[in-house]
Amino acid sequence: MTTPLQLDVDHSHLFPGARLRCAPGGPDAPGRAVAVEVGFRDGSGAEASLEVLQAATGRYLLEVGPYESAAGTAMPAKGWITVLARDEDGLAADRGDVAGGGDDLTGGGDDLAGGGGDVEEVGDEGAHGKDAVERGGWSLLVKAKAD
């Protein structure tokens, strides 16, 4: 049995603009989802899956199952469009282990679910961006709900 990929978020729920810290590893090609465990700041967690939508542009689909927050709020299952995050020094959280992960992440790509640009700026977020890359992990930015 494969251990789920760990994704951590500094909030009790996901929303456009939320950032996820990702452990090394992940899906290797479009159409191949991997099991993930999303850990929320309040100590709650949810089973989920992460799938590459466009390897060259760093777009992923995160499907999060229903869960209950630590405060007891029932959170329904939701899908999210996410993109690789880039820090203020221009370092992308490059998924070198993913097919196409070393491609130019600043290039074109379509605008999926209002996603806008391809790789997003992260800024100095401590555990995100460059620090996550230096630890061997990577970061995702939630762009929009998936339809």
CSV table of C-alpha atoms in Angstrom, one decimal:
chain,number,residue,atom,x,y,z
A,1,MET,CA,0.0,0.0,0.0
A,2,THR,CA,1.3,3.4,-1.0
A,3,THR,CA,1.6,6.2,1.6
A,4,PRO,CA,-0.5,9.2,0.6
A,5,LEU,CA,1.4,12.4,-0.4
A,6,GLN,CA,1.2,14.9,2.4
A,7,LEU,CA,-0.2,18.4,1.6
A,8,ASP,CA,-0.3,21.0,4.4
A,9,VAL,CA,-2.3,24.3,4.4
A,10,ASP,CA,-2.1,27.1,6.9
A,11,HIS,CA,-5.9,27.4,7.2
A,12,SER,CA,-8.9,25.3,8.3
A,13,HIS,CA,-10.2,25.1,4.7
A,14,LEU,CA,-9.2,25.7,1.1
A,15,PHE,CA,-10.1,28.8,-0.9
A,16,PRO,CA,-8.7,30.7,-4.0
A,17,GLY,CA,-5.3,32.1,-2.8
A,18,ALA,CA,-4.6,29.5,-0.2
A,19,ARG,CA,-1.1,27.9,-0.5
A,20,LEU,CA,-0.3,24.2,0.1
A,21,ARG,CA,3.1,22.9,1.1
A,22,CYS,CA,3.7,19.6,-0.6
A,23,ALA,CA,6.1,16.8,0.4
A,24,PRO,CA,8.4,15.5,-2.3
A,25,GLY,CA,6.7,13.2,-4.9
A,26,GLY,CA,3.4,13.4,-6.6
A,27,PRO,CA,1.6,12.5,-9.8
A,28,ASP,CA,4.0,11.9,-12.7
A,29,ALA,CA,1.8,12.5,-15.8
A,30,PRO,CA,-1.6,13.8,-16.8
A,31,GLY,CA,-4.4,11.3,-16.1
A,32,ARG,CA,-2.6,9.6,-13.2
A,33,ALA,CA,-4.0,10.9,-9.9
A,34,VAL,CA,-2.2,10.1,-6.6
A,35,ALA,CA,-3.7,9.7,-3.2
A,36,VAL,CA,-3.0,12.6,-0.9
A,37,GLU,CA,-3.8,13.6,2.7
A,38,VAL,CA,-4.5,17.3,3.2
A,39,GLY,CA,-3.6,18.5,6.7
A,40,PHE,CA,-5.2,21.7,7.9
A,41,ARG,CA,-3.8,24.2,10.4
A,42,ASP,CA,-6.6,23.4,12.9
A,43,GLY,CA,-5.5,19.7,13.1
A,44,SER,CA,-8.2,18.4,10.8
A,45,GLY,CA,-7.5,16.4,7.7
A,46,ALA,CA,-9.1,15.1,4.5
A,47,GLU,CA,-8.4,12.4,2.0
A,48,ALA,CA,-7.9,13.8,-1.5
A,49,SER,CA,-6.4,13.1,-4.9
A,50,LEU,CA,-4.0,15.2,-7.0
A,51,GLU,CA,-3.8,14.9,-10.7
A,52,VAL,CA,-1.6,16.7,-13.3
A,53,LEU,CA,-3.7,18.7,-15.7
A,54,GLN,CA,-0.8,20.3,-17.6
A,55,ALA,CA,2.7,19.3,-16.7
A,56,ALA,CA,4.4,22.0,-18.7
A,57,THR,CA,2.5,24.8,-17.0
A,58,GLY,CA,2.3,23.3,-13.6
A,59,ARG,CA,-1.5,23.0,-13.3
A,60,TYR,CA,-3.0,20.3,-11.0
A,61,LEU,CA,-6.5,19.2,-10.0
A,62,LEU,CA,-6.9,18.7,-6.3
A,63,GLU,CA,-10.1,16.7,-5.4
A,64,VAL,CA,-10.7,16.9,-1.6
A,65,GLY,CA,-13.1,14.6,0.1
A,66,PRO,CA,-15.6,15.7,2.7
A,67,TYR,CA,-14.2,16.4,6.2
A,68,GLU,CA,-15.1,18.0,9.5
A,69,SER,CA,-13.0,21.0,10.7
A,70,ALA,CA,-11.8,21.0,14.3
A,71,ALA,CA,-14.6,23.4,15.1
A,72,GLY,CA,-17.1,20.8,13.9
A,73,THR,CA,-18.0,22.5,10.6
A,74,ALA,CA,-18.9,19.9,7.9
A,75,MET,CA,-16.9,20.7,4.8
A,76,PRO,CA,-18.3,19.1,1.5
A,77,ALA,CA,-16.1,17.5,-1.1
A,78,LYS,CA,-14.7,20.0,-3.6
A,79,GLY,CA,-12.4,20.1,-6.5
A,80,TRP,CA,-9.7,22.8,-6.9
A,81,ILE,CA,-7.5,24.0,-9.8
A,82,THR,CA,-4.0,24.6,-8.4
A,83,VAL,CA,-0.8,25.8,-9.9
A,84,LEU,CA,2.9,25.5,-8.9
A,85,ALA,CA,3.9,28.5,-6.8
A,86,ARG,CA,6.9,30.7,-7.5
A,87,ASP,CA,8.8,32.6,-4.8
A,88,GLU,CA,9.9,36.3,-5.0
A,89,ASP,CA,13.4,35.2,-6.2
A,90,GLY,CA,11.9,33.6,-9.3
A,91,LEU,CA,12.5,30.1,-8.1
A,92,ALA,CA,9.6,27.8,-9.1
A,93,ALA,CA,8.7,24.9,-6.9
A,94,ASP,CA,10.0,22.8,-9.9
A,95,ARG,CA,8.6,19.3,-9.9
A,96,GLY,CA,11.7,17.8,-11.5
A,97,ASP,CA,10.4,14.3,-10.7
A,98,VAL,CA,7.3,15.0,-12.8
A,99,ALA,CA,7.3,14.5,-16.6
A,100,GLY,CA,7.6,18.0,-18.0
A,101,GLY,CA,8.3,19.4,-14.5
A,102,GLY,CA,11.6,20.9,-15.7
A,103,ASP,CA,9.9,22.7,-18.6
A,104,ASP,CA,9.6,26.5,-18.7
A,105,LEU,CA,6.8,27.1,-16.2
A,106,THR,CA,6.4,30.7,-17.3
A,107,GLY,CA,5.3,29.9,-20.8
A,108,GLY,CA,1.8,30.1,-22.3
A,109,GLY,CA,-0.9,27.5,-21.5
A,110,ASP,CA,-4.6,27.9,-21.5
A,111,ASP,CA,-6.6,29.8,-18.9
A,112,LEU,CA,-8.3,26.9,-17.0
A,113,ALA,CA,-11.2,27.9,-14.8
A,114,GLY,CA,-10.1,31.5,-14.7
A,115,GLY,CA,-6.7,30.5,-13.6
A,116,GLY,CA,-4.8,33.4,-15.2
A,117,GLY,CA,-1.1,33.1,-15.5
A,118,ASP,CA,0.8,29.8,-15.2
A,119,VAL,CA,3.1,30.1,-12.2
A,120,GLU,CA,2.2,32.3,-9.3
A,121,GLU,CA,4.4,34.5,-7.1
A,122,VAL,CA,4.5,33.3,-3.5
A,123,GLY,CA,6.5,36.0,-1.8
A,124,ASP,CA,8.3,35.5,1.5
A,125,GLU,CA,6.0,33.1,3.2
A,126,GLY,CA,8.4,31.2,5.4
A,127,ALA,CA,7.4,27.6,4.9
A,128,HIS,CA,6.3,28.2,1.4
A,129,GLY,CA,8.2,29.0,-1.9
A,130,LYS,CA,12.0,28.8,-1.7
A,131,ASP,CA,12.0,27.2,1.8
A,132,ALA,CA,9.8,24.3,0.5
A,133,VAL,CA,12.0,23.9,-2.5
A,134,GLU,CA,15.1,23.8,-0.4
A,135,ARG,CA,13.5,21.0,1.8
A,136,GLY,CA,12.9,19.0,-1.3
A,137,GLY,CA,9.2,19.8,-1.3
A,138,TRP,CA,7.2,22.1,-3.4
A,139,SER,CA,4.2,24.5,-3.1
A,140,LEU,CA,0.8,24.9,-4.8
A,141,LEU,CA,-1.4,27.9,-5.0
A,142,VAL,CA,-5.2,27.3,-5.1
A,143,LYS,CA,-6.6,29.3,-8.1
A,144,ALA,CA,-10.3,28.4,-8.4
A,145,LYS,CA,-12.9,25.8,-7.7
A,146,ALA,CA,-13.1,23.1,-10.4
A,147,ASP,CA,-16.4,22.7,-12.2
